[in-house]
PDB file of C-alpha atoms in Angstrom:
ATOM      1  CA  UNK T1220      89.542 -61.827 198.513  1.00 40.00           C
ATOM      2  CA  UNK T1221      89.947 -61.353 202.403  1.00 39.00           C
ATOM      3  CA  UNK T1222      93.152 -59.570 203.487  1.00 38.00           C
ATOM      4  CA  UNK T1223      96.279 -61.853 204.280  1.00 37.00           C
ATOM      5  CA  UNK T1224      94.296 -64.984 202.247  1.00 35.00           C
ATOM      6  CA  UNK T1225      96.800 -66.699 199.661  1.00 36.00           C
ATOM      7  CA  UNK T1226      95.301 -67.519 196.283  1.00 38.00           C
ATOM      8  CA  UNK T1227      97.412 -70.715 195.107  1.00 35.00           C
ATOM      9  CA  UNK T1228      99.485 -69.131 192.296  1.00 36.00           C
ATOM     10  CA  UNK T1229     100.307 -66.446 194.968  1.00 38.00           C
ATOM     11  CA  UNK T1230     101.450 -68.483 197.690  1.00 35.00           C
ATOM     12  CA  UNK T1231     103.072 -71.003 195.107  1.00 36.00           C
ATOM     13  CA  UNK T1232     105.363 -67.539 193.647  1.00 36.00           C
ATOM     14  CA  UNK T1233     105.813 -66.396 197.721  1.00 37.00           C
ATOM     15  CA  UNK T1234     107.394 -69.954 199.490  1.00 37.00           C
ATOM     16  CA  UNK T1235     109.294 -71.742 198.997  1.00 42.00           C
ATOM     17  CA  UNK T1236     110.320 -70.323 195.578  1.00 40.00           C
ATOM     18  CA  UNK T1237     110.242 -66.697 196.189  1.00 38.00           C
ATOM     19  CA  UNK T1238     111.970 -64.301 194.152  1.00 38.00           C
ATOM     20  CA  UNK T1239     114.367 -62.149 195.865  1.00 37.00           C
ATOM     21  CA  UNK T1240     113.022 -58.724 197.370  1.00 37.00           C
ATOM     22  CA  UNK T1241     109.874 -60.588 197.364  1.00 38.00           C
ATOM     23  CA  UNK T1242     107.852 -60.021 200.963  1.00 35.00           C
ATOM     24  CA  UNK T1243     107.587 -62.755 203.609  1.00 38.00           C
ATOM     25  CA  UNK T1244     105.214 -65.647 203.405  1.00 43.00           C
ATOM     26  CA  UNK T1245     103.500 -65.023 206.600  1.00 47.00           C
ATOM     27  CA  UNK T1246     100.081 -66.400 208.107  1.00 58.00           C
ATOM     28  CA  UNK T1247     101.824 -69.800 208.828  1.00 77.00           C
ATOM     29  CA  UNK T1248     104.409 -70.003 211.185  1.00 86.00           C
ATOM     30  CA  UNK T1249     107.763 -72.219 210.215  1.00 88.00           C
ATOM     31  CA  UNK T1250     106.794 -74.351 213.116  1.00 90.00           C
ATOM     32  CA  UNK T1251     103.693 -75.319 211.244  1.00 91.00           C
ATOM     33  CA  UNK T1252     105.376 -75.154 207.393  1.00 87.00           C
ATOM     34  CA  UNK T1253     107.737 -78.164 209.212  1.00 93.00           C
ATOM     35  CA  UNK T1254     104.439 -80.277 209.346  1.00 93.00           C
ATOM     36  CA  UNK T1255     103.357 -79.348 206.247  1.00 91.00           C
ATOM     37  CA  UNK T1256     106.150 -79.454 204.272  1.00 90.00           C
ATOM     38  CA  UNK T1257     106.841 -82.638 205.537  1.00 94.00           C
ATOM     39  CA  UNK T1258     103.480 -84.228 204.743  1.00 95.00           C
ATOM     40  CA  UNK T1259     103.930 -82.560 201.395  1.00 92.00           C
ATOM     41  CA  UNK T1260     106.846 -84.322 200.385  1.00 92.00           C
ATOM     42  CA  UNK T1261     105.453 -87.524 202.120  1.00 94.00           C
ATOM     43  CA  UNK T1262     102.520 -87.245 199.607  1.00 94.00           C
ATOM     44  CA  UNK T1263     104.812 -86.377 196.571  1.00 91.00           C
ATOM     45  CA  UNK T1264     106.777 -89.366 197.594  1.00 92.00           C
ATOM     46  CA  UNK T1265     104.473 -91.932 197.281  1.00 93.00           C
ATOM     47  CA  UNK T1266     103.487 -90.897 194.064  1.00 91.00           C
ATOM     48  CA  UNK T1267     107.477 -91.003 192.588  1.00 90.00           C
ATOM     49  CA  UNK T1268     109.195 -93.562 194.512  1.00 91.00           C
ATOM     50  CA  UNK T1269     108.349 -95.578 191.575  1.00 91.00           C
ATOM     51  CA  UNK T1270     110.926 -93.684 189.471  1.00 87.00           C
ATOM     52  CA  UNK T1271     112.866 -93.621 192.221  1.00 85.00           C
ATOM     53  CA  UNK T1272     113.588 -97.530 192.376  1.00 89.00           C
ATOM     54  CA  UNK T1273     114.351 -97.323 188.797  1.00 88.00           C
ATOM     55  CA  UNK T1274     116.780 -94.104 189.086  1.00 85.00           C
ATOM     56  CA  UNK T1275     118.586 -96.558 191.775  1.00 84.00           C
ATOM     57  CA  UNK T1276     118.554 -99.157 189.969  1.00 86.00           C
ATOM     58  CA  UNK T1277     120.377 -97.567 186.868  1.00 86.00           C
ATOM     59  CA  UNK T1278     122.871 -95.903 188.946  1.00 83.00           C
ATOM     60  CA  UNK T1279     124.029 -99.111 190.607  1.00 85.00           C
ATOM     61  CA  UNK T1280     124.128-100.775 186.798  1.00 86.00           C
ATOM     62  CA  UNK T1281     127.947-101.870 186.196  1.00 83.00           C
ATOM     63  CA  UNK T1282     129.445 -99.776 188.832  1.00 77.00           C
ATOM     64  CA  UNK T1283     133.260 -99.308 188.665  1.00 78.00           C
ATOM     65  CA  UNK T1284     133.009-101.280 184.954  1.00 82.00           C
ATOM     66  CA  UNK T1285     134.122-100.039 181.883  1.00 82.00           C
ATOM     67  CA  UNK T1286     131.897 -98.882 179.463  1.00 80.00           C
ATOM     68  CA  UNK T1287     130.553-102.057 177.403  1.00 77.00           C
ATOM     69  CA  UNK T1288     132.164-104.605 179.990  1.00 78.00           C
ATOM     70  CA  UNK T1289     128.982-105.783 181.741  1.00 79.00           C
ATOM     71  CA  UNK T1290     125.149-106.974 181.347  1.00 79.00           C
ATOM     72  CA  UNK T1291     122.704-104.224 181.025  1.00 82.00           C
ATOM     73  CA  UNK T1292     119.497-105.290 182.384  1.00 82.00           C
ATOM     74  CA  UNK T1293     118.144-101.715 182.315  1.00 83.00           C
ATOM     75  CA  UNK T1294     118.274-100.256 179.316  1.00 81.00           C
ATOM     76  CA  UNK T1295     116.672 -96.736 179.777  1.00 80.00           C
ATOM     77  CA  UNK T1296     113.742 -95.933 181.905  1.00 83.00           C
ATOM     78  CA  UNK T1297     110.703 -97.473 180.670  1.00 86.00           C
ATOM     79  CA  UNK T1298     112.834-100.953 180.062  1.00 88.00           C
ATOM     80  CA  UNK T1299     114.181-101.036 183.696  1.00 87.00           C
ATOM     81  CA  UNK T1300     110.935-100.543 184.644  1.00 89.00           C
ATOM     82  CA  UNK T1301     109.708-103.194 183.086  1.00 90.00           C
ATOM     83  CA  UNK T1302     112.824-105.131 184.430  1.00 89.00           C
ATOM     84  CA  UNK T1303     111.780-104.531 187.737  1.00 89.00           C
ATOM     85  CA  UNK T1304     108.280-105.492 187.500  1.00 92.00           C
ATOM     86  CA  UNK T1305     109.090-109.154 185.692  1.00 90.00           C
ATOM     87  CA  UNK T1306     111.820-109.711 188.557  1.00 89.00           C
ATOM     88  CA  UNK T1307     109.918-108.430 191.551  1.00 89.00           C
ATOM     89  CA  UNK T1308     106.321-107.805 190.595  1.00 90.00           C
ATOM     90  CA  UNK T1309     104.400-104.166 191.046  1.00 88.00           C
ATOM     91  CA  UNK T1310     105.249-104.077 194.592  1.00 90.00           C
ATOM     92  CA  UNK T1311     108.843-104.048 193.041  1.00 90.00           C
ATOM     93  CA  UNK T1312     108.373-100.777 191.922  1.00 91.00           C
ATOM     94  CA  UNK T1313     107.263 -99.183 195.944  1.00 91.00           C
ATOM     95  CA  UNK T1314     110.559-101.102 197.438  1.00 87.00           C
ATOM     96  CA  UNK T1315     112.205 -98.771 200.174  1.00 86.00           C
ATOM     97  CA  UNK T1316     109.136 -96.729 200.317  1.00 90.00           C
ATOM     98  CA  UNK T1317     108.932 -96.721 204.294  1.00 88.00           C
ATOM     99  CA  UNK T1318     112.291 -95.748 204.207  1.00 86.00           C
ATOM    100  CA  UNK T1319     111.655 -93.093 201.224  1.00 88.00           C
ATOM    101  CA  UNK T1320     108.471 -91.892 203.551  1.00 93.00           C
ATOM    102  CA  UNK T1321     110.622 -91.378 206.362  1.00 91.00           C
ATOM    103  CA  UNK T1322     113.132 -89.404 204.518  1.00 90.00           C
ATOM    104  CA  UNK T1323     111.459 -87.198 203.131  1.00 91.00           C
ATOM    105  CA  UNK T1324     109.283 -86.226 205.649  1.00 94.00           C
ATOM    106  CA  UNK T1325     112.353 -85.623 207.793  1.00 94.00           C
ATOM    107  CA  UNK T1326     114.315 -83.519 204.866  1.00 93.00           C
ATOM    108  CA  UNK T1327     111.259 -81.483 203.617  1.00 91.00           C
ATOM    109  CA  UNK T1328     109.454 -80.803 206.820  1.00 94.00           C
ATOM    110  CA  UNK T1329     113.271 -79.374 207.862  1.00 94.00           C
ATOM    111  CA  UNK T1330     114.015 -77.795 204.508  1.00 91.00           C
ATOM    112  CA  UNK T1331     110.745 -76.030 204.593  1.00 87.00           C
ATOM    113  CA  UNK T1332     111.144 -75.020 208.637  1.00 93.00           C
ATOM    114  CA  UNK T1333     114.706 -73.762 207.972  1.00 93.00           C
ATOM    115  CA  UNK T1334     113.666 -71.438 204.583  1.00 87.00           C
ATOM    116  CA  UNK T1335     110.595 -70.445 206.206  1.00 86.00           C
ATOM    117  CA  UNK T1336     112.851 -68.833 209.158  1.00 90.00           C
ATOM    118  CA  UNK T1337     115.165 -67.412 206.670  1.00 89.00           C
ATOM    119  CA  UNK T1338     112.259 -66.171 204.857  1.00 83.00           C
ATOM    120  CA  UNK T1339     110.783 -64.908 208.137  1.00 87.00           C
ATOM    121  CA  UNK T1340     113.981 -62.937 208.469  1.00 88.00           C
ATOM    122  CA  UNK T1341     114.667 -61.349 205.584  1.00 88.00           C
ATOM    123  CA  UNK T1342     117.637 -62.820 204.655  1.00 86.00           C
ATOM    124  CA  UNK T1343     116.072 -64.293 201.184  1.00 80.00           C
ATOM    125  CA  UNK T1344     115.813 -60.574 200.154  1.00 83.00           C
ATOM    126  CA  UNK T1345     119.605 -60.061 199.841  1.00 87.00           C
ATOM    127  CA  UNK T1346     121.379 -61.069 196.276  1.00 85.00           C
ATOM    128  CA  UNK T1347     121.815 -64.347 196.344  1.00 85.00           C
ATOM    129  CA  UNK T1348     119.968 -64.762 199.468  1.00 87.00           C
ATOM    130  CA  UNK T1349     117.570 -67.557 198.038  1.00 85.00           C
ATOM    131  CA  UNK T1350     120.172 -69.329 196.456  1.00 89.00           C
ATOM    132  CA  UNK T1351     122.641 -69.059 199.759  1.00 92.00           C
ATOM    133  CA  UNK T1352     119.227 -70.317 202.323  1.00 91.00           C
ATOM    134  CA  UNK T1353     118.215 -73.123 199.645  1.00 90.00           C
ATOM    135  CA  UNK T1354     121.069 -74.872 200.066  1.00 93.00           C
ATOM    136  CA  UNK T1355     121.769 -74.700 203.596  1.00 94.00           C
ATOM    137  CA  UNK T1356     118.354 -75.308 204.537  1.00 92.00           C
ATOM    138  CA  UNK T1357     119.099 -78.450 202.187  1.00 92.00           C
ATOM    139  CA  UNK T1358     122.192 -78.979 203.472  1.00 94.00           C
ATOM    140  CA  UNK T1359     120.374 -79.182 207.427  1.00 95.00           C
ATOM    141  CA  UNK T1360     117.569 -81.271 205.606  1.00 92.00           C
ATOM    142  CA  UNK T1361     119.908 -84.211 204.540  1.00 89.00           C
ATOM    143  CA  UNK T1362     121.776 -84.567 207.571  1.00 92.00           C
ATOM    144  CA  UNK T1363     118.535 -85.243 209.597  1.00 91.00           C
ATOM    145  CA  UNK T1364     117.454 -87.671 207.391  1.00 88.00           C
ATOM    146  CA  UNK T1365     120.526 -89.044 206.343  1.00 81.00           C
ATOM    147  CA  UNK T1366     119.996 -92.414 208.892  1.00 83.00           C
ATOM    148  CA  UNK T1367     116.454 -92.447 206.989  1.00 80.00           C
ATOM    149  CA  UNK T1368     118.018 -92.423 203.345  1.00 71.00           C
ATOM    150  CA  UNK T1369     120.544 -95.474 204.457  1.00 66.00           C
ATOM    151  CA  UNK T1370     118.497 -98.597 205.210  1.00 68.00           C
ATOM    152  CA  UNK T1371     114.530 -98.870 206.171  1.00 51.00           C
ATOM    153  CA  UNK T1372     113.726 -98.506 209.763  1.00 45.00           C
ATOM    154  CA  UNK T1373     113.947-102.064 210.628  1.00 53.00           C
ATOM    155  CA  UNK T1374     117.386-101.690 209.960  1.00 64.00           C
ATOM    156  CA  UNK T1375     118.192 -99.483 212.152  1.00 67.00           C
ATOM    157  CA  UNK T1376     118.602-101.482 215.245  1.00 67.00           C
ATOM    158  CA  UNK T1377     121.359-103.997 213.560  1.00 71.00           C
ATOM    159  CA  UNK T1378     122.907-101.039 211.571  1.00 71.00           C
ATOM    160  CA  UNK T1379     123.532 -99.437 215.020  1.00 73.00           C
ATOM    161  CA  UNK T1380     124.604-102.716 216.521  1.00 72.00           C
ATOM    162  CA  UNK T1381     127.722-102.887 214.271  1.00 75.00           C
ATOM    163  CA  UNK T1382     128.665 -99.619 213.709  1.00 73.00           C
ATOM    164  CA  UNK T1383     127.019 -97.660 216.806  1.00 77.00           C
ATOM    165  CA  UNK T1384     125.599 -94.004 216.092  1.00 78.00           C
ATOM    166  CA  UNK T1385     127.834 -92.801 213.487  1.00 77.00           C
ATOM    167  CA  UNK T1386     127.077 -95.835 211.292  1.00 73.00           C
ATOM    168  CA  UNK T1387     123.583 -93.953 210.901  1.00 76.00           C
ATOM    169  CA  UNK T1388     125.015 -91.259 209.056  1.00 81.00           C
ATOM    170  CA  UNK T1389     127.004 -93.510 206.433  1.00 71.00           C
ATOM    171  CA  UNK T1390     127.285 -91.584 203.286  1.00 67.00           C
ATOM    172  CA  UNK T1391     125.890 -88.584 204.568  1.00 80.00           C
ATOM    173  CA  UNK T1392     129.301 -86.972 203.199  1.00 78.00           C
ATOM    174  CA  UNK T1393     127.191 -87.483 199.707  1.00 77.00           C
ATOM    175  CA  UNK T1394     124.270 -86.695 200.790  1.00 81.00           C
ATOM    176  CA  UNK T1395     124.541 -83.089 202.046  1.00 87.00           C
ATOM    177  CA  UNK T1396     125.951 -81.335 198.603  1.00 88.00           C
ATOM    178  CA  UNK T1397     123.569 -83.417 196.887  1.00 87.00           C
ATOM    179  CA  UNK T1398     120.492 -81.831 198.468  1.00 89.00           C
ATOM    180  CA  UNK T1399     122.460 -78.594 199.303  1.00 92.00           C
ATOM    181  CA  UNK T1400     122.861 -78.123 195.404  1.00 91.00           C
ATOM    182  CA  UNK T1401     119.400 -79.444 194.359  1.00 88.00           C
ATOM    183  CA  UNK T1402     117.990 -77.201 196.981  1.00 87.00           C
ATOM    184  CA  UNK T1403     119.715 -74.268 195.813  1.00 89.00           C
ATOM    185  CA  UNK T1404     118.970 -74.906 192.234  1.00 89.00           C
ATOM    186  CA  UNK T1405     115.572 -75.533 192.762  1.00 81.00           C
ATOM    187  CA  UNK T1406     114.887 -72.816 194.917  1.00 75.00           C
ATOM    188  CA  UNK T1407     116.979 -70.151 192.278  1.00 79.00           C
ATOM    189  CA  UNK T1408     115.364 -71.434 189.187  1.00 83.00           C
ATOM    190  CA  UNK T1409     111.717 -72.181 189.606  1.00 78.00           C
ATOM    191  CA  UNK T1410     109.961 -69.135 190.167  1.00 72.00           C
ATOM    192  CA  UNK T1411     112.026 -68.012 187.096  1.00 78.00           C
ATOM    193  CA  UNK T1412     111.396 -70.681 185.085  1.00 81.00           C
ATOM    194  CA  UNK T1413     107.513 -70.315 185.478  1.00 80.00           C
ATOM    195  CA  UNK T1414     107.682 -66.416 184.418  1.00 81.00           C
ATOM    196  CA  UNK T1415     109.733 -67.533 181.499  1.00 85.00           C
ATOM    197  CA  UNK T1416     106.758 -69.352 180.325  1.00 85.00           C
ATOM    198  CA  UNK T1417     103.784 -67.253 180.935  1.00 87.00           C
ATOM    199  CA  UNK T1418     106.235 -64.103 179.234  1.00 89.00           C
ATOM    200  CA  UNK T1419     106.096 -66.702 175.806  1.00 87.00           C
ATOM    201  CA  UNK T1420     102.682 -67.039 176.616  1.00 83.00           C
ATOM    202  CA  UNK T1421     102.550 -70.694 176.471  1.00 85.00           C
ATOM    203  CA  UNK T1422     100.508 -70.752 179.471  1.00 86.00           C
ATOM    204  CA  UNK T1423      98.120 -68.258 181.266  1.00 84.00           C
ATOM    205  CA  UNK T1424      99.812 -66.781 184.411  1.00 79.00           C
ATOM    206  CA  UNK T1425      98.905 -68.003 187.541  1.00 69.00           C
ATOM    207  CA  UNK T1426      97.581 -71.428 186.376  1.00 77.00           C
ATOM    208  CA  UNK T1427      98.642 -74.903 187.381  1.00 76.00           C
ATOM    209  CA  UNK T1428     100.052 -75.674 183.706  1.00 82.00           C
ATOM    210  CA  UNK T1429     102.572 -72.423 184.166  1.00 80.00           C
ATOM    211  CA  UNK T1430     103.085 -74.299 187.339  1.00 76.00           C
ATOM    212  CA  UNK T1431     103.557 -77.913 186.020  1.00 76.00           C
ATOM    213  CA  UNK T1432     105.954 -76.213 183.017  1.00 80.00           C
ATOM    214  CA  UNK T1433     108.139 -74.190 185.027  1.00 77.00           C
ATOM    215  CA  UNK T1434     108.518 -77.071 187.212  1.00 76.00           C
ATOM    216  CA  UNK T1435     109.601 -79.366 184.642  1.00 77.00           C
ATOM    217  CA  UNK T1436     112.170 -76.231 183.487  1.00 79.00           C
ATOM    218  CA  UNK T1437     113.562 -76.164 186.579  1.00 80.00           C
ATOM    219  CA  UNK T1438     113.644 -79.838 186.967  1.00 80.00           C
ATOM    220  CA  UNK T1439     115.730 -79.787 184.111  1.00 84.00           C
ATOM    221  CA  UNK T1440     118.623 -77.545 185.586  1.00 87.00           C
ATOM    222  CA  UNK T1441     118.453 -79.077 188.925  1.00 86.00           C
ATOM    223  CA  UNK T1442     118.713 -82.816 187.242  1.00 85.00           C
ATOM    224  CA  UNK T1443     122.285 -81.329 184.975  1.00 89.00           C
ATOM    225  CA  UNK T1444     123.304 -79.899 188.525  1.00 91.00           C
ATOM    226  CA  UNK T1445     122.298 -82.812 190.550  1.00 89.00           C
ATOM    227  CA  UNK T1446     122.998 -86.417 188.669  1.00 91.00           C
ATOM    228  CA  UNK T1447     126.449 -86.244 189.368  1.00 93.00           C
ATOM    229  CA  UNK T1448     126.002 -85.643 193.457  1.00 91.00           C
ATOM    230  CA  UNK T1449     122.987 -88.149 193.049  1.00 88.00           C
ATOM    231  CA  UNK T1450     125.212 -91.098 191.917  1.00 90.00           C
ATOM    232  CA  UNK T1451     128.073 -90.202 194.230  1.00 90.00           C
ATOM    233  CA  UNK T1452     125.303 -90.512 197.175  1.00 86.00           C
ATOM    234  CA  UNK T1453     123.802 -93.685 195.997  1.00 85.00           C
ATOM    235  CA  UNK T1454     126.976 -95.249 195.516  1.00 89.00           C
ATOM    236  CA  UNK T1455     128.346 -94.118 198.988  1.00 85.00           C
ATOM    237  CA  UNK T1456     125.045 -95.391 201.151  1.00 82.00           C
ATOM    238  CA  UNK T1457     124.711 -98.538 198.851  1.00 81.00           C
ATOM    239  CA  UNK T1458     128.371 -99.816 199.182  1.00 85.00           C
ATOM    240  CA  UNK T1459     129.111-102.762 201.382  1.00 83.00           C
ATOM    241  CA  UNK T1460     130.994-102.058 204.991  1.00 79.00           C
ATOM    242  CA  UNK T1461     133.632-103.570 206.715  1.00 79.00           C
ATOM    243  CA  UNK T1462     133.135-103.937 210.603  1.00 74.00           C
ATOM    244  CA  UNK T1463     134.623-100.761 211.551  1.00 71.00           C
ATOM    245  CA  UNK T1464     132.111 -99.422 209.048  1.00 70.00           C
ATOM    246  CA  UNK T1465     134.674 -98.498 206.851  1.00 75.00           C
ATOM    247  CA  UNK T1466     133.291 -98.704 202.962  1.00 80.00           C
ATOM    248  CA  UNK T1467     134.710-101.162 200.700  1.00 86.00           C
ATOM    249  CA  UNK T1468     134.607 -99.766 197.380  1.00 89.00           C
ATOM    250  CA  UNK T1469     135.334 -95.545 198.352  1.00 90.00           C
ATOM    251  CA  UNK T1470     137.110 -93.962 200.952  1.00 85.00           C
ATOM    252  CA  UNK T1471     134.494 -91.302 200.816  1.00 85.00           C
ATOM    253  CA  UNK T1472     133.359 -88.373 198.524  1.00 88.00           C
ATOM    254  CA  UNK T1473     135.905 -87.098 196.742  1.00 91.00           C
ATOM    255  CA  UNK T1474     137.350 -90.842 196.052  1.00 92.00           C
ATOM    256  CA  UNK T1475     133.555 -91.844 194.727  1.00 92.00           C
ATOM    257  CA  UNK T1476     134.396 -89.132 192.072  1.00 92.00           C
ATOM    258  CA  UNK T1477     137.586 -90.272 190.475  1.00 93.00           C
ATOM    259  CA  UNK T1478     137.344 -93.664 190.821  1.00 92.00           C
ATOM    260  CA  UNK T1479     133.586 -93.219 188.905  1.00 93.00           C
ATOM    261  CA  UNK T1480     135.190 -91.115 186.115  1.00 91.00           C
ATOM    262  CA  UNK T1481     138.170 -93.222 185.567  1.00 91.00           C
ATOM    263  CA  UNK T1482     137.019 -96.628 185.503  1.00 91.00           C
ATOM    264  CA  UNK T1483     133.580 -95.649 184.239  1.00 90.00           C
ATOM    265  CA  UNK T1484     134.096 -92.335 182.055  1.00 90.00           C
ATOM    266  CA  UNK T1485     132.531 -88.860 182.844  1.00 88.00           C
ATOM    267  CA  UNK T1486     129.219 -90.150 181.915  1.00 88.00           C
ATOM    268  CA  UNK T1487     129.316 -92.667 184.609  1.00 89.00           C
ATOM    269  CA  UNK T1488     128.511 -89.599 186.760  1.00 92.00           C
ATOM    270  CA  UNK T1489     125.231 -89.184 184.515  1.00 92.00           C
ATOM    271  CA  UNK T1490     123.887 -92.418 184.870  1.00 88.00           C
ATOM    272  CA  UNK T1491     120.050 -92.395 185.218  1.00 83.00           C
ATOM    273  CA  UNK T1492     119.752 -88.652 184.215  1.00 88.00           C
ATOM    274  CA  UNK T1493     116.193 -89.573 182.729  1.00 85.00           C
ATOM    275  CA  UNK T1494     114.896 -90.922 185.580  1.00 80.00           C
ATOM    276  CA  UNK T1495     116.291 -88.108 187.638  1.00 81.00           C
ATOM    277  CA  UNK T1496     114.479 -85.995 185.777  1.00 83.00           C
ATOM    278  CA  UNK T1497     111.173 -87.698 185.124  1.00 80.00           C
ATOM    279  CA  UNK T1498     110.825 -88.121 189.210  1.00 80.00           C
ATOM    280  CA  UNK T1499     111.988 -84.038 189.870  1.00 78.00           C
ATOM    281  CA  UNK T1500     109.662 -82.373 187.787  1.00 77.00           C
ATOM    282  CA  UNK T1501     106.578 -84.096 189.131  1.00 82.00           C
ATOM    283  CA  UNK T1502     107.795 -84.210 192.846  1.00 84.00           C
ATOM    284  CA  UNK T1503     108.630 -80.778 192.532  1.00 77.00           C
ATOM    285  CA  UNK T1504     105.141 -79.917 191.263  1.00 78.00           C
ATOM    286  CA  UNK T1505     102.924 -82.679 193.194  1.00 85.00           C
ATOM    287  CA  UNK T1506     104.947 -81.080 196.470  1.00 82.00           C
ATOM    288  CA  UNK T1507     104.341 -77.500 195.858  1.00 71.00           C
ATOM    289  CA  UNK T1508     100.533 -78.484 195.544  1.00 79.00           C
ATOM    290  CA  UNK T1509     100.018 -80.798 198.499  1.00 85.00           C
ATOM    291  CA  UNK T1510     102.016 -77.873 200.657  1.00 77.00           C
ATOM    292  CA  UNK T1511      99.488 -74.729 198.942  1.00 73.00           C
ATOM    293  CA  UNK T1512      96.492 -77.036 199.886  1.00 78.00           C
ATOM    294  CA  UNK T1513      97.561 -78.299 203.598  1.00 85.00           C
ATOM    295  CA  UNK T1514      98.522 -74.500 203.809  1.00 76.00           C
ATOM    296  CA  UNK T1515      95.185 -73.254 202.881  1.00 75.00           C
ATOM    297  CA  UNK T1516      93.595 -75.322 205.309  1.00 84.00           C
ATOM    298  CA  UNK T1517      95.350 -74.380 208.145  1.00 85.00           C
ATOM    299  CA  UNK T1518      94.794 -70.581 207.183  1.00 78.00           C
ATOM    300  CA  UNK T1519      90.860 -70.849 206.876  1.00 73.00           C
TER     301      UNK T1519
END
């Protein structure tokens, strides 16, 4: 192989979940990893909003009611599926997907630009370096596509209308420690988790099953870590507004939290865990090899 060419397992191990002390991506610049990160996730996305809809879906089921006190007509992940395609059809299961589209091609293609110049710089390479640039380069992700995450673009113009430029970044407070903390997770655990499994040797090092297994590993610690922040953010951009833009239902983050556990119990924090998890591993995985491919391309 050519000097400075990337086989995919080594450029899946090198960005954007490197281990620490590991050497600089290089070849692409982060101006061009913003592009292709973003029409990575963009890619990933249409193939798990699906899951997404339903993850909604359960996370909005009996909000602020006790346990036991309300209808259930999702019962698990497969059933509100099914839910959702009697009520609204196939296309049902693709609602908010401009909006989803939109989003995550604004967070990834800045998550990506922001680790890549960390990356660039060396700073992954201290302890706790990847963990410390995952999550802010999260953290910068969310708040650029925060306006995306609230409403679908046609919605922007009234949404600004009645609440000006600020109402754009409704719930954002929810938003940024829920990527921040997924980021960081993600970014920590992945490379990791795939060693772990070729070390067992459950899967041959280097090939895409080591990388669909240590992607559903990780997915696993970053849906524990992440549920809770997940509901808290749905909650906060789903809840209706007064004029002023003030919400109706939580005062903001820290209110979303108590008022959750207390009326709805711990596990109200947990809500659609499963379908957390079920869209994570695969977007993890179907992102990571959308970005190694685009990234090829550009190389050769």
């Amino acid at each position: 192989m050519a000097a400075g060419t990337l086989c995919p397992s080594d450029s899946l191990q090198e960005f954007p979940y490197a281990p620490q002390n590991s050497p600089p991506a290089g070849g692409v610049p982060p101006a061009t990893d913003l592009v292709l990160g973003a029409t990575a996730g963009c890619l990933a996305c249409f193939l798990t909003n699906p899951l997404e809809v339903v993850k909604t879906r359960l996370q909005l089921q009996g909000e602020l009611q006790p346990p036991g006190s309300y209808p259930r007509p999702y019962r698990g992940v497969l059933r509100a599926a099914v839910a959702v395609c009697r009520a609204d059809g196939l296309r049902g299961l693709q609602k908010g997907l401009a909006a989803g589209l939109l989003y995550q091609g604004l967070m990834n293609g800045v998550r990506f630009y922001c680790y890549s110049h960390a990356e660039d710089a060396g700073w992954t390479g201290y302890p706790g370096g990847t963990v410390a640039a995952g999550a802010v380069a999260g953290a910068v992700g969310a708040i650029v596509g925060s306006p995306a995450y609230l409403s679908i673009s046609g919605a922007f113009k009234s949404i600004y209308q009645q609440h000006g430029v600020v109402g754009l970044w409704r719930g954002v407070t929810g938003a940024v420690p829920r990527v921040a903390v997924g980021s960081a997770v993600q970014l920590a655990t992945f490379a990791s988790a795939k060693d772990w499994v070729c070390e067992r040797q459950w899967f041959r090092k280097g090939s895409w099953a080591a990388v669909l297994a240590g992607g559903m590993v990780s997915g696993v610690a970053v849906a524990v870590t992440m549920t809770p922040f997940d509901v808290i953010s749905t909650r906060l951009y789903n809840q209706p507004v007064d004029a002023d833009g003030t919400g109706k239902l939580y005062r903001g983050f820290l209110d979303c939290i108590l008022q959750i556990s207390g009326k709805e119990g711990l596990l109200g924090l947990y809500k659609g865990i499963g379908a957390v998890y079920l869209r994570l591993g695969p977007h993890t995985v179907l992102s990571l090899f959308f970005w190694d491919k685009l990234r090829n391309m550009v190389q050769h």
